[in-house]
């Protein structure tokens, strides 16, 4: 553990007795899932850190932003980019407004969930950790969503639609294909061919959405694991010592579900967060204090966040604006 934290009164933290914490979580105990056993988890926090089975059965833990139809609001801008040619000038910006509004509400929700989880882990609420858990999870969710759900997919769909439209309407290949098809179907079907050509960019854009989701999610996940999340961990460690592990775990779990438990466990290893058999958290990585590390993290995050805007600019310069 980070012994310096225990020698510094500023990092002293009073924790509830293990028996009290176990009693508090008595309703969430169960058999150790094979997933967690394989990951080497020990202690009651690993037995059922999610508490989803019981909560969902009681209707208490339904994430309306991730587990209901409301989640599709996050795709609004991608759909807007796909239908850009048919929308009025304010249509695409409005679709982005819908998606960003969804992101803001989801981020606040994840902050509240992390705050609740962190208290369940530690039973301490007078050391600033609840506020830190809320802010960490809200910031992590907002940055991840703005990049993975709004900016990056929006720029990719924008480019896909623009490139398809350019190929059909502004190139010799498109003109030749039009003439060939028209010769085959006859002049009587020329209006139908025009309609098909008008709709093709939109259909290509819509078809691309499910294909790009997973690669983009993975890329943004890796981006944050080497930039924002280590920074959050270090800030929490400097404030709370090893107890920062509870904040980091709560942050990661706030956006998780049954399908992402393995990912959360892997992220904890990457960020150096462990929990022992006595439910005591440990942060195995010393917080960075040198300017170079913090500058590198900031540069990585800024470059990643700037990439979609660069793609927008390149697309408009090469293919023109779809309207």
Short mmCIF file of N, CA and C in Angstrom, two decimals, residues 15-80:
data_model
loop_
_atom_site.label_atom_id
_atom_site.label_comp_id
_atom_site.label_asym_id
_atom_site.label_seq_id
_atom_site.Cartn_x
_atom_site.Cartn_y
_atom_site.Cartn_z
N UNK A 15 -12.66 4.36 8.68
CA UNK A 15 -13.51 3.44 7.94
C UNK A 15 -14.40 2.68 8.89
N UNK A 16 -15.60 2.35 8.42
CA UNK A 16 -16.49 1.54 9.23
C UNK A 16 -15.88 0.17 9.43
N UNK A 17 -16.17 -0.45 10.55
CA UNK A 17 -15.64 -1.78 10.83
C UNK A 17 -16.11 -2.76 9.77
N UNK A 18 -15.25 -3.78 9.44
CA UNK A 18 -15.66 -4.75 8.43
C UNK A 18 -17.00 -5.38 8.73
N UNK A 19 -17.28 -5.66 10.02
CA UNK A 19 -18.55 -6.29 10.37
C UNK A 19 -19.72 -5.38 10.02
N UNK A 20 -19.54 -4.07 10.25
CA UNK A 20 -20.61 -3.13 9.93
C UNK A 20 -20.83 -3.05 8.43
N UNK A 21 -19.71 -3.06 7.68
CA UNK A 21 -19.85 -3.00 6.23
C UNK A 21 -20.50 -4.27 5.70
N UNK A 22 -20.16 -5.41 6.31
CA UNK A 22 -20.77 -6.66 5.87
C UNK A 22 -22.26 -6.67 6.17
N UNK A 23 -22.63 -6.12 7.34
CA UNK A 23 -24.05 -6.07 7.69
C UNK A 23 -24.81 -5.18 6.72
N UNK A 24 -24.16 -4.07 6.35
CA UNK A 24 -24.81 -3.13 5.42
C UNK A 24 -25.09 -3.79 4.07
N UNK A 25 -24.17 -4.69 3.66
CA UNK A 25 -24.32 -5.32 2.36
C UNK A 25 -24.92 -6.71 2.45
N UNK A 26 -25.48 -7.08 3.62
CA UNK A 26 -25.94 -8.45 3.81
C UNK A 26 -26.96 -8.88 2.78
N UNK A 27 -27.76 -7.94 2.30
CA UNK A 27 -28.78 -8.29 1.32
C UNK A 27 -28.23 -8.49 -0.07
N UNK A 28 -26.93 -8.24 -0.29
CA UNK A 28 -26.36 -8.34 -1.63
C UNK A 28 -25.37 -9.49 -1.75
N UNK A 29 -25.34 -10.39 -0.78
CA UNK A 29 -24.35 -11.44 -0.80
C UNK A 29 -24.83 -12.61 -1.65
N UNK A 30 -23.90 -13.32 -2.22
CA UNK A 30 -24.23 -14.47 -3.04
C UNK A 30 -22.99 -15.25 -3.37
N UNK A 31 -23.11 -16.25 -4.21
CA UNK A 31 -21.97 -17.05 -4.60
C UNK A 31 -21.05 -16.24 -5.49
N UNK A 32 -19.77 -16.55 -5.42
CA UNK A 32 -18.78 -15.85 -6.23
C UNK A 32 -18.94 -16.27 -7.68
N UNK A 33 -19.30 -15.35 -8.59
CA UNK A 33 -19.47 -15.72 -9.99
C UNK A 33 -18.16 -16.23 -10.57
N UNK A 34 -18.21 -17.16 -11.51
CA UNK A 34 -17.00 -17.69 -12.12
C UNK A 34 -16.12 -16.60 -12.70
N UNK A 35 -16.74 -15.56 -13.25
CA UNK A 35 -15.98 -14.46 -13.85
C UNK A 35 -15.05 -13.83 -12.84
N UNK A 36 -15.57 -13.55 -11.64
CA UNK A 36 -14.77 -12.89 -10.64
C UNK A 36 -13.77 -13.85 -10.02
N UNK A 37 -14.16 -15.12 -9.90
CA UNK A 37 -13.23 -16.10 -9.36
C UNK A 37 -12.03 -16.24 -10.28
N UNK A 38 -12.29 -16.24 -11.59
CA UNK A 38 -11.20 -16.36 -12.55
C UNK A 38 -10.29 -15.16 -12.50
N UNK A 39 -10.85 -14.00 -12.14
CA UNK A 39 -10.06 -12.78 -12.08
C UNK A 39 -9.30 -12.66 -10.76
N UNK A 40 -9.51 -13.62 -9.84
CA UNK A 40 -8.77 -13.60 -8.59
C UNK A 40 -9.36 -12.70 -7.55
N UNK A 41 -10.66 -12.37 -7.64
CA UNK A 41 -11.29 -11.49 -6.66
C UNK A 41 -11.50 -12.23 -5.36
N UNK A 42 -11.29 -11.54 -4.27
CA UNK A 42 -11.56 -12.07 -2.95
C UNK A 42 -12.28 -11.01 -2.16
N UNK A 43 -12.95 -11.42 -1.10
CA UNK A 43 -13.65 -10.44 -0.28
C UNK A 43 -15.05 -10.23 -0.77
N UNK A 44 -15.89 -9.69 0.10
CA UNK A 44 -17.30 -9.56 -0.20
C UNK A 44 -17.59 -8.52 -1.27
N UNK A 45 -16.70 -7.55 -1.45
CA UNK A 45 -16.92 -6.58 -2.51
C UNK A 45 -16.87 -7.25 -3.87
N UNK A 46 -16.06 -8.31 -3.97
CA UNK A 46 -15.96 -9.03 -5.23
C UNK A 46 -17.08 -10.04 -5.38
N UNK A 47 -17.69 -10.46 -4.26
CA UNK A 47 -18.74 -11.46 -4.36
C UNK A 47 -19.93 -10.93 -5.14
N UNK A 48 -20.33 -9.71 -4.86
CA UNK A 48 -21.47 -9.14 -5.57
C UNK A 48 -21.37 -7.63 -5.58
N UNK A 49 -20.33 -7.08 -6.24
CA UNK A 49 -20.18 -5.63 -6.23
C UNK A 49 -21.26 -4.92 -7.03
N UNK A 50 -21.89 -5.63 -7.93
CA UNK A 50 -22.87 -4.99 -8.80
C UNK A 50 -24.24 -4.93 -8.14
N UNK A 51 -24.62 -6.00 -7.46
CA UNK A 51 -25.91 -6.02 -6.79
C UNK A 51 -27.07 -5.85 -7.75
N UNK A 52 -26.89 -6.28 -9.00
CA UNK A 52 -27.90 -5.99 -10.01
C UNK A 52 -29.05 -6.98 -9.99
N UNK A 53 -28.76 -8.26 -9.73
CA UNK A 53 -29.82 -9.25 -9.81
C UNK A 53 -30.97 -8.90 -8.88
N UNK A 54 -30.63 -8.61 -7.62
CA UNK A 54 -31.67 -8.30 -6.65
C UNK A 54 -32.32 -6.97 -6.95
N UNK A 55 -31.50 -5.98 -7.31
CA UNK A 55 -32.05 -4.65 -7.56
C UNK A 55 -32.99 -4.64 -8.75
N UNK A 56 -32.56 -5.31 -9.85
CA UNK A 56 -33.40 -5.34 -11.04
C UNK A 56 -34.70 -6.08 -10.75
N UNK A 57 -34.59 -7.17 -9.95
CA UNK A 57 -35.79 -7.92 -9.60
C UNK A 57 -36.77 -7.06 -8.83
N UNK A 58 -36.24 -6.14 -8.02
CA UNK A 58 -37.09 -5.25 -7.24
C UNK A 58 -37.42 -3.96 -7.98
N UNK A 59 -36.91 -3.83 -9.21
CA UNK A 59 -37.18 -2.63 -9.99
C UNK A 59 -36.47 -1.41 -9.46
N UNK A 60 -35.31 -1.60 -8.78
CA UNK A 60 -34.65 -0.49 -8.12
C UNK A 60 -33.42 0.01 -8.87
N UNK A 61 -32.94 -0.75 -9.84
CA UNK A 61 -31.66 -0.39 -10.42
C UNK A 61 -31.71 -0.37 -11.95
N UNK A 62 -32.84 -0.01 -12.49
CA UNK A 62 -32.96 0.08 -13.94
C UNK A 62 -32.34 1.39 -14.39
N UNK A 63 -31.32 1.29 -15.21
CA UNK A 63 -30.64 2.47 -15.73
C UNK A 63 -31.41 2.95 -16.96
N UNK A 64 -32.23 3.96 -16.79
CA UNK A 64 -33.09 4.40 -17.90
C UNK A 64 -32.28 4.96 -19.06
N UNK A 65 -31.05 5.40 -18.79
CA UNK A 65 -30.24 5.98 -19.84
C UNK A 65 -29.47 4.93 -20.64
N UNK A 66 -29.33 3.73 -20.08
CA UNK A 66 -28.59 2.67 -20.77
C UNK A 66 -29.44 1.43 -21.05
N UNK A 67 -30.50 1.21 -20.27
CA UNK A 67 -31.27 -0.03 -20.35
C UNK A 67 -32.68 0.14 -20.90
N UNK A 68 -33.03 1.31 -21.37
CA UNK A 68 -34.36 1.54 -21.93
C UNK A 68 -34.22 2.19 -23.31
N UNK A 69 -35.36 2.42 -23.94
CA UNK A 69 -35.35 3.02 -25.28
C UNK A 69 -34.74 4.42 -25.28
N UNK A 70 -34.64 5.04 -24.11
CA UNK A 70 -34.07 6.39 -24.04
C UNK A 70 -32.62 6.41 -24.52
N UNK A 71 -31.95 5.26 -24.46
CA UNK A 71 -30.55 5.22 -24.88
C UNK A 71 -30.39 5.59 -26.36
N UNK A 72 -31.46 5.39 -27.14
CA UNK A 72 -31.36 5.70 -28.57
C UNK A 72 -31.24 7.20 -28.82
N UNK A 73 -31.53 8.02 -27.79
CA UNK A 73 -31.33 9.46 -27.95
C UNK A 73 -29.86 9.77 -28.20
N UNK A 74 -28.99 8.90 -27.73
CA UNK A 74 -27.56 9.09 -27.96
C UNK A 74 -27.16 8.92 -29.41
N UNK A 75 -28.02 8.30 -30.21
CA UNK A 75 -27.75 8.11 -31.63
C UNK A 75 -28.38 9.20 -32.49
N UNK A 76 -29.00 10.17 -31.87
CA UNK A 76 -29.75 11.18 -32.62
C UNK A 76 -28.88 11.90 -33.65
N UNK A 77 -27.67 12.26 -33.27
CA UNK A 77 -26.83 13.01 -34.20
C UNK A 77 -26.38 12.16 -35.38
N UNK A 78 -26.17 10.86 -35.15
CA UNK A 78 -25.77 9.98 -36.24
C UNK A 78 -26.91 9.82 -37.25
N UNK A 79 -28.12 9.70 -36.73
CA UNK A 79 -29.29 9.64 -37.62
C UNK A 79 -29.45 10.97 -38.34
N UNK A 80 -29.23 12.07 -37.61
CA UNK A 80 -29.32 13.39 -38.23
C UNK A 80 -28.32 13.55 -39.36
#
